[in-house]
Coordinates of C-alpha atoms in Angstrom, one line a residue:
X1 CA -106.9 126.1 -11.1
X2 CA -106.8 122.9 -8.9
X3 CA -108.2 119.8 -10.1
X4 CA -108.1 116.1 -8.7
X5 CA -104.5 115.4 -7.6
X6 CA -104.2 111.9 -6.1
X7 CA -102.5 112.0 -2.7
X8 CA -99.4 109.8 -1.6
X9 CA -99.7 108.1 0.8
X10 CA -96.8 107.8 3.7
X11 CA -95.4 104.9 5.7
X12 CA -96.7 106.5 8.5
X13 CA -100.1 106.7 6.9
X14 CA -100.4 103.1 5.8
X15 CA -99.2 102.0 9.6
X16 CA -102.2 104.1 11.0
X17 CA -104.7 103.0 8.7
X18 CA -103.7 99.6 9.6
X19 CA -104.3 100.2 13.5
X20 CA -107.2 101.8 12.8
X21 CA -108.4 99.2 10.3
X22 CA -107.6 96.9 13.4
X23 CA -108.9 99.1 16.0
X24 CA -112.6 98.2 13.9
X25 CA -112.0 95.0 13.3
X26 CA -111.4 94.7 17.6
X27 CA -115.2 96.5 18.0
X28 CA -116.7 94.5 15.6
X29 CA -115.4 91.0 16.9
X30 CA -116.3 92.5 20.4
X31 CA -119.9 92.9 18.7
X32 CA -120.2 89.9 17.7
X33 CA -120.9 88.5 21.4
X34 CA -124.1 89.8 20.9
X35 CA -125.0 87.5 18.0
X36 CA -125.7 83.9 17.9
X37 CA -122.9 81.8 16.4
X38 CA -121.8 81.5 14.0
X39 CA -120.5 84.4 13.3
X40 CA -117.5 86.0 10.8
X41 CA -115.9 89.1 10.1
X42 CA -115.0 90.0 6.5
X43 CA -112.8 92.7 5.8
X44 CA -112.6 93.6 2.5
X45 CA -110.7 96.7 0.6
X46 CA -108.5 97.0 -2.4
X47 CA -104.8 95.5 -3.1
X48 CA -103.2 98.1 -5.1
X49 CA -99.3 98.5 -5.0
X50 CA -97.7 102.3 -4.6
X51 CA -98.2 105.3 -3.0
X52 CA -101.5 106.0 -4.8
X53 CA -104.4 104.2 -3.0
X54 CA -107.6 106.9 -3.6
X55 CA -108.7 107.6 -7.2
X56 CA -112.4 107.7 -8.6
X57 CA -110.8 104.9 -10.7
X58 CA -109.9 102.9 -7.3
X59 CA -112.9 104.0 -5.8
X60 CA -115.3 102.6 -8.1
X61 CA -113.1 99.3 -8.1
X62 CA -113.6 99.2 -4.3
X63 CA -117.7 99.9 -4.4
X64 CA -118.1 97.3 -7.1
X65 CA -116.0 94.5 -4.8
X66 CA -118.4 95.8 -2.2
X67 CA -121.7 94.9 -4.2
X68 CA -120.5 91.7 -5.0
X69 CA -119.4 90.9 -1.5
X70 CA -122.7 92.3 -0.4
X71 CA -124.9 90.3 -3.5
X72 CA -122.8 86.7 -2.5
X73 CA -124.1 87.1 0.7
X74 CA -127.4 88.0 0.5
X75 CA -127.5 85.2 -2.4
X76 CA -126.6 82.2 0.5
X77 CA -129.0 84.2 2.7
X78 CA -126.3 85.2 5.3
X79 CA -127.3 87.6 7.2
X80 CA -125.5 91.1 7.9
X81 CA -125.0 91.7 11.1
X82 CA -123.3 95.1 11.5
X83 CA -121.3 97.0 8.8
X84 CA -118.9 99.9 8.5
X85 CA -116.8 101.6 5.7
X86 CA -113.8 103.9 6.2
X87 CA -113.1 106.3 3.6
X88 CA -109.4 106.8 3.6
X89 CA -107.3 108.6 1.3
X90 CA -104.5 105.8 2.4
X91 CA -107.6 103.3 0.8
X92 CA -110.9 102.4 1.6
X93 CA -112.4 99.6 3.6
X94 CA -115.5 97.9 4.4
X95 CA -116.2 95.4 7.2
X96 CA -119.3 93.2 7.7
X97 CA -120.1 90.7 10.5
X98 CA -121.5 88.0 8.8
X99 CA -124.1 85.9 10.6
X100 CA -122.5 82.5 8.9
X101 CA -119.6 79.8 9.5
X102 CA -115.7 81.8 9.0
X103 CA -115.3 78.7 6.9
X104 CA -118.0 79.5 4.4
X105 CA -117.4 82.9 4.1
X106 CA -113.9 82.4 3.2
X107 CA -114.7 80.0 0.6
X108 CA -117.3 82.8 -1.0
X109 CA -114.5 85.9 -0.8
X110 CA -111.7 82.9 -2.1
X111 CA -114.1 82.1 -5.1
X112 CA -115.2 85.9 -5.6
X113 CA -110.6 86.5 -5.9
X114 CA -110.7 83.8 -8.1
X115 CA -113.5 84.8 -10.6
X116 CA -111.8 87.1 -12.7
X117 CA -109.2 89.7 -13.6
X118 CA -110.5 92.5 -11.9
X119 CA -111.1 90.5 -8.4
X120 CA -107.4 89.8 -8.2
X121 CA -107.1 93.6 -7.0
X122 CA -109.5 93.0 -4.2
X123 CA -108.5 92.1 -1.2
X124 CA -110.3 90.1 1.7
X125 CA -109.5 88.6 4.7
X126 CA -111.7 86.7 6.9
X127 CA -111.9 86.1 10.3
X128 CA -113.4 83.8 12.8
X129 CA -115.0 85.4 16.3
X130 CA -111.3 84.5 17.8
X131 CA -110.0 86.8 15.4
X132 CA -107.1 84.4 13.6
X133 CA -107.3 85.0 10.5
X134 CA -108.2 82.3 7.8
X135 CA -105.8 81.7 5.2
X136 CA -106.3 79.6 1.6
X137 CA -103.7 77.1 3.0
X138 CA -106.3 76.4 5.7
X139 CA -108.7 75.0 3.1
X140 CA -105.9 73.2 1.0
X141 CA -106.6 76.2 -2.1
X142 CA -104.1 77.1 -4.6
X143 CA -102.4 80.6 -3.4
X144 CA -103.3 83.7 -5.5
X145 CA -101.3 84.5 -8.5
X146 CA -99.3 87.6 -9.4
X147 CA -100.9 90.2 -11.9
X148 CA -98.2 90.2 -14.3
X149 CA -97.2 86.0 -14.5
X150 CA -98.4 82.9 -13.0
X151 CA -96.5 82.8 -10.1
X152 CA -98.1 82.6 -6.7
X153 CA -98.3 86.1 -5.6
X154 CA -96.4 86.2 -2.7
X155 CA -93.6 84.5 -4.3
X156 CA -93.8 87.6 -6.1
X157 CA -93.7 90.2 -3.9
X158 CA -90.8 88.6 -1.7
X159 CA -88.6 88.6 -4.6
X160 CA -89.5 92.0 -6.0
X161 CA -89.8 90.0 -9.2
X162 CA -91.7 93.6 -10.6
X163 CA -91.3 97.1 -10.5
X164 CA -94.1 98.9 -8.4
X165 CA -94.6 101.0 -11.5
X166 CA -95.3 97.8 -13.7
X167 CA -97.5 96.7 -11.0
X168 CA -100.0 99.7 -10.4
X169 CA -99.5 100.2 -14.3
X170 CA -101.7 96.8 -14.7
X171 CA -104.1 98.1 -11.2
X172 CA -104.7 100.7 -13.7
X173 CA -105.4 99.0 -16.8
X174 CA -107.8 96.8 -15.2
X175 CA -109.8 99.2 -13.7
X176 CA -109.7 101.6 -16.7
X177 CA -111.0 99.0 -18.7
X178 CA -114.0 98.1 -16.0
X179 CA -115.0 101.2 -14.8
X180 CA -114.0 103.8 -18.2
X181 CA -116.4 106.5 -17.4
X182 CA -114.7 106.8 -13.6
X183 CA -111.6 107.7 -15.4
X184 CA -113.0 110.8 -16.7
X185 CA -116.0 112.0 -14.3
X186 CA -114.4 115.6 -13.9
X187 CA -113.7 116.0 -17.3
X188 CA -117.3 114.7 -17.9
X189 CA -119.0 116.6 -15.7
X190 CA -116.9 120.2 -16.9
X191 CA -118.3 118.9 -20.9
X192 CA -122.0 118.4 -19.0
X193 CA -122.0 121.5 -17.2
X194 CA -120.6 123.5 -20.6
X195 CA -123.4 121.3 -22.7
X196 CA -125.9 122.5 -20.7
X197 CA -125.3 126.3 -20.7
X198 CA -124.9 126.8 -23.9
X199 CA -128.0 124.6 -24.8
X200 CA -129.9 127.1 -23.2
X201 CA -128.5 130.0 -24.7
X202 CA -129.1 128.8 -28.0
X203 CA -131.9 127.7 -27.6
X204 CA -135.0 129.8 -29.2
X205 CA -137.3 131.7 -29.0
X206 CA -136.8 132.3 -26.0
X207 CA -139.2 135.0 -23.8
X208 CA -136.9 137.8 -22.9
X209 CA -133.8 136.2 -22.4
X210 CA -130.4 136.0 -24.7
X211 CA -130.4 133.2 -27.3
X212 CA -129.2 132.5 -30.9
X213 CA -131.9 135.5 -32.1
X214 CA -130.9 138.1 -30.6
X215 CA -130.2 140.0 -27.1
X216 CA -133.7 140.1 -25.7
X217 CA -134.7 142.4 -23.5
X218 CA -130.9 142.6 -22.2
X219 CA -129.3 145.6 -24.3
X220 CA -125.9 145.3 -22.4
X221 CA -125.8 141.4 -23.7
X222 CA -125.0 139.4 -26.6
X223 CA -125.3 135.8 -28.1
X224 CA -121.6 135.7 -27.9
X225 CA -121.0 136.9 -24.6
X226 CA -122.2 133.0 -23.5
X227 CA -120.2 131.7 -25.2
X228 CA -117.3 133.4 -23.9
X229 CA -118.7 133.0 -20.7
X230 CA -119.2 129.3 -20.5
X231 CA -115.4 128.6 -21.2
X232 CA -114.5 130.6 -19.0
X233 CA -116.9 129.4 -16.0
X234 CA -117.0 125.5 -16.6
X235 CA -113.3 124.7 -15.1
X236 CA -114.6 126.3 -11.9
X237 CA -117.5 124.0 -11.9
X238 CA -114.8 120.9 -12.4
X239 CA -112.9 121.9 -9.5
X240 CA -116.0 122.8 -7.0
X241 CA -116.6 119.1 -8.3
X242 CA -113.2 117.8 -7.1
X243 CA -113.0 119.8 -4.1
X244 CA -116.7 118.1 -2.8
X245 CA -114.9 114.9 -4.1
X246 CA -111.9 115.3 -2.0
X247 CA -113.7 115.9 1.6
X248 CA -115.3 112.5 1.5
X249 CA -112.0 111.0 2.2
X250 CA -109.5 111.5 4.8
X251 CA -106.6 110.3 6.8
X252 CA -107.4 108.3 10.2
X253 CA -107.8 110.1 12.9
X254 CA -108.7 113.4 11.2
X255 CA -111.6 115.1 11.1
X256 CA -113.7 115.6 8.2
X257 CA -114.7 119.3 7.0
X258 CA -117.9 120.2 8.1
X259 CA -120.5 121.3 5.2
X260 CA -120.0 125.3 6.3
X261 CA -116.1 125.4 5.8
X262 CA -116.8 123.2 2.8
X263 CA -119.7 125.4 1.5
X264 CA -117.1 128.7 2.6
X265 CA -114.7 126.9 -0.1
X266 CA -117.0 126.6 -2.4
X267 CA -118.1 129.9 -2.7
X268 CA -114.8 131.6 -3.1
X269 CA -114.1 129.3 -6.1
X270 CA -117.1 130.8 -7.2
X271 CA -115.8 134.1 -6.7
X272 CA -112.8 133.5 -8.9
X273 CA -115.2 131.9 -11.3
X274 CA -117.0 135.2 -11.8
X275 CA -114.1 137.3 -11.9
X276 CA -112.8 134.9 -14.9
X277 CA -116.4 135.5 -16.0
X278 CA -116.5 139.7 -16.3
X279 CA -112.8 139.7 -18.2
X280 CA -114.0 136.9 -20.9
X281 CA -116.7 139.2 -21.5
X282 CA -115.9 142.9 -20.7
X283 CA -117.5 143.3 -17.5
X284 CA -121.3 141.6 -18.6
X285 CA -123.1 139.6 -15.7
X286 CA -123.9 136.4 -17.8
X287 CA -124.0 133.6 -15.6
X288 CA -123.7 134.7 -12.1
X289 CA -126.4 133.3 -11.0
X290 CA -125.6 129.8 -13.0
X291 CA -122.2 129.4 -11.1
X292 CA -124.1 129.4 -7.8
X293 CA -126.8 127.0 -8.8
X294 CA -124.5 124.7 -11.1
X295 CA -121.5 124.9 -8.7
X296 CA -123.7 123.7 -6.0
X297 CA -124.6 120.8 -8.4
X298 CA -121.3 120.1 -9.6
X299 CA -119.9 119.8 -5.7
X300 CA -123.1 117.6 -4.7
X301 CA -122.4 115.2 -7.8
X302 CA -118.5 115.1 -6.3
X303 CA -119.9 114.5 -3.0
X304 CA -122.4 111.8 -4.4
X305 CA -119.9 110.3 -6.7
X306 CA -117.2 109.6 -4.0
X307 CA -119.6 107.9 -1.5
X308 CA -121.7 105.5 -4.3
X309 CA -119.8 106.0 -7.6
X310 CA -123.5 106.4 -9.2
X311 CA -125.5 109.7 -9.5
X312 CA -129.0 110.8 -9.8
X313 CA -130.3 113.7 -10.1
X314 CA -132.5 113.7 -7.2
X315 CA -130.2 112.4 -4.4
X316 CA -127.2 115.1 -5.7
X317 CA -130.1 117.5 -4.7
X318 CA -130.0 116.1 -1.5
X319 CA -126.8 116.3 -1.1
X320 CA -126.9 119.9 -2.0
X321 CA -129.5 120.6 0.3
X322 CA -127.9 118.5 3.2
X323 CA -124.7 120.9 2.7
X324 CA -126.3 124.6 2.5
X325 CA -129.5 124.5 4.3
X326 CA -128.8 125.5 7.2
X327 CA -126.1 128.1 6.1
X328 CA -128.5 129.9 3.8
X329 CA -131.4 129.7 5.9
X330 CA -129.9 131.6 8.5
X331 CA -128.5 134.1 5.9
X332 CA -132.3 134.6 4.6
X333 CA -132.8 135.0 8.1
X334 CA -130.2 137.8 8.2
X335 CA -130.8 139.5 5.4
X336 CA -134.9 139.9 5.6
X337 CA -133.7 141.7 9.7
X338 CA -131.0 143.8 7.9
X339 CA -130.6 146.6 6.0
X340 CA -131.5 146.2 1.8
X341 CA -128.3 145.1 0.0
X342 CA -127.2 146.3 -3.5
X343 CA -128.0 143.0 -5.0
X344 CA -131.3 142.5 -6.6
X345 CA -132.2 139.4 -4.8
X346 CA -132.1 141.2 -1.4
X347 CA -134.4 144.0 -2.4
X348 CA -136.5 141.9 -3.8
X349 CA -136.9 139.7 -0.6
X350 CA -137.2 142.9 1.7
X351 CA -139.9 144.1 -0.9
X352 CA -141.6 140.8 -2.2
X353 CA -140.5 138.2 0.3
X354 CA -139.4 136.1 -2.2
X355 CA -136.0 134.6 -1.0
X356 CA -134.8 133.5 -4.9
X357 CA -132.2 131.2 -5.7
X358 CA -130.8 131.4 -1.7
X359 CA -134.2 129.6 -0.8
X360 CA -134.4 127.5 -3.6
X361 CA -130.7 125.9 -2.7
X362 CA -131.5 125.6 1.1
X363 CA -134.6 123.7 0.3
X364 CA -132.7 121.6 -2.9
X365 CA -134.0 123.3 -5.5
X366 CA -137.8 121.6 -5.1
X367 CA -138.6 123.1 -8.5
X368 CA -136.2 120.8 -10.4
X369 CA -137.8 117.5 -8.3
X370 CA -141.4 118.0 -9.3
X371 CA -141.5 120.2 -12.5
X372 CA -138.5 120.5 -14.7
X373 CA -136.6 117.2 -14.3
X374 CA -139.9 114.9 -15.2
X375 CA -140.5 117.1 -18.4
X376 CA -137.3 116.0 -19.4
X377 CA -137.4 112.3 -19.1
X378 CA -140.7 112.8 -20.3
X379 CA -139.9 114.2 -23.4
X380 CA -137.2 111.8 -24.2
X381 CA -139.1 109.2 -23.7
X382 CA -141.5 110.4 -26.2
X383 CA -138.9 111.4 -28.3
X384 CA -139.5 115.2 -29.0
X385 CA -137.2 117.8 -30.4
X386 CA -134.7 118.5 -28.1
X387 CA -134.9 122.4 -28.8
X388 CA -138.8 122.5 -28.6
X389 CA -138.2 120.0 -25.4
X390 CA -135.8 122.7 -24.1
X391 CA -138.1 125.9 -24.1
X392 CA -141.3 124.0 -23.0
X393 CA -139.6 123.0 -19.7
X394 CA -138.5 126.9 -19.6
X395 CA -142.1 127.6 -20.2
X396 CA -143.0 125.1 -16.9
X397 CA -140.1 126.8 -14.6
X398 CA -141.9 130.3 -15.2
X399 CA -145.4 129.6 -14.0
X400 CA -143.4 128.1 -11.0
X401 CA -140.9 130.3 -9.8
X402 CA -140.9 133.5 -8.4
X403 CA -138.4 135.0 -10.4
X404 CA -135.9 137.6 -8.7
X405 CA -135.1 138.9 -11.9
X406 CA -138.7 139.7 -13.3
X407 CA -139.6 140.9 -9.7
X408 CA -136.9 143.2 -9.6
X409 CA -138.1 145.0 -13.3
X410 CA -141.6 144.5 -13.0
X411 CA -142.6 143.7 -9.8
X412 CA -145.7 141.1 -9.1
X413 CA -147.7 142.4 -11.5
X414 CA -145.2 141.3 -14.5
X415 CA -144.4 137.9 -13.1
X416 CA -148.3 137.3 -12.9
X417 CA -148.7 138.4 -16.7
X418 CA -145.7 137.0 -18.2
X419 CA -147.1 133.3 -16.1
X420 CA -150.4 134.0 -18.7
X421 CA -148.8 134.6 -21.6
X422 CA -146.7 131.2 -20.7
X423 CA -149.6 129.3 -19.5
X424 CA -151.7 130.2 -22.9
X425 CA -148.5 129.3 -25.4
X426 CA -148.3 126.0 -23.7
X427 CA -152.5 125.4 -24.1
X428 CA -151.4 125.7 -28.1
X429 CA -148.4 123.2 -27.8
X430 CA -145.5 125.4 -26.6
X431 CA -142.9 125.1 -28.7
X432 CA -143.9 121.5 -29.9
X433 CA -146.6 123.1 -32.4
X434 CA -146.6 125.6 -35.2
X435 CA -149.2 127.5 -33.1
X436 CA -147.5 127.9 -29.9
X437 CA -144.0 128.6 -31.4
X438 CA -145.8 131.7 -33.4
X439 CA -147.2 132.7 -29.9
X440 CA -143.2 132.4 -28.7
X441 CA -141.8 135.0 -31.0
X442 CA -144.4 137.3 -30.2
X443 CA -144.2 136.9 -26.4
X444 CA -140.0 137.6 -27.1
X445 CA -140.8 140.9 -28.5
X446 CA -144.0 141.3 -26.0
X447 CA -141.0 140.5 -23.0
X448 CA -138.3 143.1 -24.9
X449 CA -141.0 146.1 -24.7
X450 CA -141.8 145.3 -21.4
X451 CA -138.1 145.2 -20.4
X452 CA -138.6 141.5 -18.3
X453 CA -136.4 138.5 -18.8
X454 CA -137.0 135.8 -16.6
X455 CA -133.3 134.9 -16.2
X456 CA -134.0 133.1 -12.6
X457 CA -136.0 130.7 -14.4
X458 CA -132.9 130.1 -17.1
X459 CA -130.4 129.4 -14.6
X460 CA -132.8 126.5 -13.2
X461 CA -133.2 125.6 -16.7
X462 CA -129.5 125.2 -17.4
X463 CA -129.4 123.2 -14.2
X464 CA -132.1 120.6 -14.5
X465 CA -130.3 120.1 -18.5
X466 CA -126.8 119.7 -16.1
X467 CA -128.9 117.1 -13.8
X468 CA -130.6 114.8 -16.2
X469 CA -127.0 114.5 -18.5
X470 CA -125.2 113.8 -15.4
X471 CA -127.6 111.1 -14.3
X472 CA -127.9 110.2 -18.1
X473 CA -123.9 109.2 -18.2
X474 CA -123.0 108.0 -14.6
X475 CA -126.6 106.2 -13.0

């Protein structure tokens, strides 16, 4: 099992991300002819001592020095000429021709050091459309001090007055203490993913499907199987996480993965995820499905994560979409010309058309956007039980998607009479009323007799619960 090692960075490394850093700087000073004077280029990234210079901790330092940069500027209305940001694993860095005097805009990024603890890690340098360099000695301002005593900084350093290791220990402590959640966003997002899943298996009753009850219309299922299932899926959900994470940065020069190699990795994690997933529970297909749809998620909040440290639950669905649309629209493509697989899915497009969770992915699961995550953040803002909140949004999902799994052991006809049983519970309340949860228990045993479980519709259930926490925790 991999998970989020921090890379180390070489000599070498740190001696071509400067010439590149440089390389930029060059273009955007050469850009600058363009502009009316005055003109100044910042260049800002983050001043941490060691090997070690990419972490979501570091990370989230460097976007927050970024938005104030950016919110200092905009406040003495200078304008933004031209901006870039290279996302190294040797450290980030942002640059932005400033439409405004070098002298100014080295007092701002001086008085932004200045302001407190965490600003001493940032590190900006200002420079006129020359290209010299302005320095604090320029301006008659005292020299920056050194983290760990009051000495000027570079007296510091020249001396080797402190370990490296005492140094990046106090890097550490200061993010850490301004940015705790970034500290812990893959361990977050494996408890999230875990949450989620087993919130929906508990969660009855439920029409059909597994939950706390009993096995529903699945007789080669049980409550406990979930259970044993979701620990044993979840760390492959972390690490589909980290591995989106991880291809945001790179060294300079490389070239960054393209979303089909990345989307290739991805799905043999998944692979491994559900062979971990038949030995936890004796060779029972419990969440298949949820490790494509919720491992898709997990690597689009990794990919959202590293490039804006925020998440919400619509823009990691278009990062999701951005990375397997194309890929699985040409395998739909491929499958509806080809010869009917063993899966259910693919009989059920060559039969019904319907192209299940493969279409839903390629178009970012469009269900999610306009049906399941509103409910939600509906009915926490009006504060209703979280069970009953649970199965009414199941309820929703239903009488929108075209369920493989009902298809497949009823055809249309059942997916059409199970959407009016649904549609009439939710007239009486759903599960919010006495009424509608009567009408739930006896659509369960209705669902077991007709041997239909709507398990497409659980997975996407499971996933919009996955969404709104991880937008919940890190927005």
């Amino acid at each position: 099992m991999s998970d989020f090692t921090p890379y180390a960075v070489s000599v070498e490394d740190m001696m071509r991300a400067r010439d590149e850093r440089v390389h930029a700087q060059n273009e955007m000073l050469a850009a600058a002819a363009s502009f009316p004077a005055p003109t100044a280029l910042l260049s800002f990234g983050m001043n941490i001592p060691g090997a070690v210079k990419q972490t979501p901790l570091i990370r989230s330092g460097f976007l927050f020095g970024k938005e104030r940069l950016t919110a200092l500027l905009h406040r003495e209305d200078y304008a933004l000429l031209r901006t870039r940001e290279l996302r190294r694993v040797s450290g980030d860095s942002w640059l932005c021709l400033v439409g405004a005097p070098p002298e100014a805009v080295k007092r701002l990024a001086v008085a932004l050091e200045d302001s407190e603890p965490l600003a001493r890690l940032f590190d900006i340098d200002v420079l006129n459309c020359e290209g010299q360099k302005l320095s604090r000695e320029d301006f008659f301002l005292p020299p920056r001090r050194c983290l760990l005593c009051e000495e000027a900084a570079v007296v510091c350093a020249r001396s080797r007055a402190h370990s490296v290791d005492a140094l990046f220990s106090r890097c550490d402590s200061l993010l850490r203490e301004a940015f705790p959640l970034s500290a812990s966003f893959f361990s977050a997002l494996e408890n999230h993913a875990a949450l989620s899943l087993l919130d929906e298996v508990y969660a009855a009753p439920k029409p059909g499907l597994v939950d706390r009850i009993d096995s529903g219309a699945h007789a080669d299922m049980k409550f406990e199987d979930f259970i044993l299932s979701t620990a044993a899926i979840t760390p492959f959900l972390r690490e589909m996480a980290v591995t989106a994470y991880q291809t945001c940065f790179s060294l300079p020069d490389a070239a960054r993965e393209t979303d089909a190699a990345l989307f290739s990795r991805l799905r043999e994690i998944g692979k491994r995820a559900e062979s971990e997933m038949y030995a936890a529970t004796g060779g029972v297909n419990t969440h298949k499905g949820a490790v494509f749809t919720l491992g898709l998620l997990s690597a689009g909040a990794g990919l959202l994560y590293a490039k804006s440290g925020k998440l919400s639950a619509e823009t990691i669905l278009d990062e999701v979409q951005n990375l397997v649309g194309d890929t699985l629209r040409q395998e739909l493509a491929d499958l509806k010309a080809g010869e009917v697989g063993k899966a259910h899915g693919e009989a059920v497009l060559h039969r019904d058309g319907t192209g299940g969770v493969r279409s839903a992915a390629a178009k970012g699961f469009p269900v999610l956007r306009s049906v399941a995550l509103p409910l939600l953040r509906q009915y926490e803002a009006e504060e209703r039980p979280a069970e009953a909140s649970v199965l009414n949004v199941l309820l929703h999902l239903i009488l929108h998607v075209s369920d493989t799994n009902v298809l497949y052991r009823g055809g249309k006809d059942a997916l059409l009479t199970l959407r009016a049983d649904c549609r009439n519970i939710l007239s009486h309340g759903g599960a919010f009323t006495p009424e509608g949860t009567d009408l739930l228990y006896e659509l369960k045993e209705t669902c077991k007799q007709r041997n239909v479980s709507p398990g497409g519709a659980a997975d996407l259930l499971s996933a919009a619960l996955f969404l709104h926490r991880l937008e919940k925790t890190f927005r």
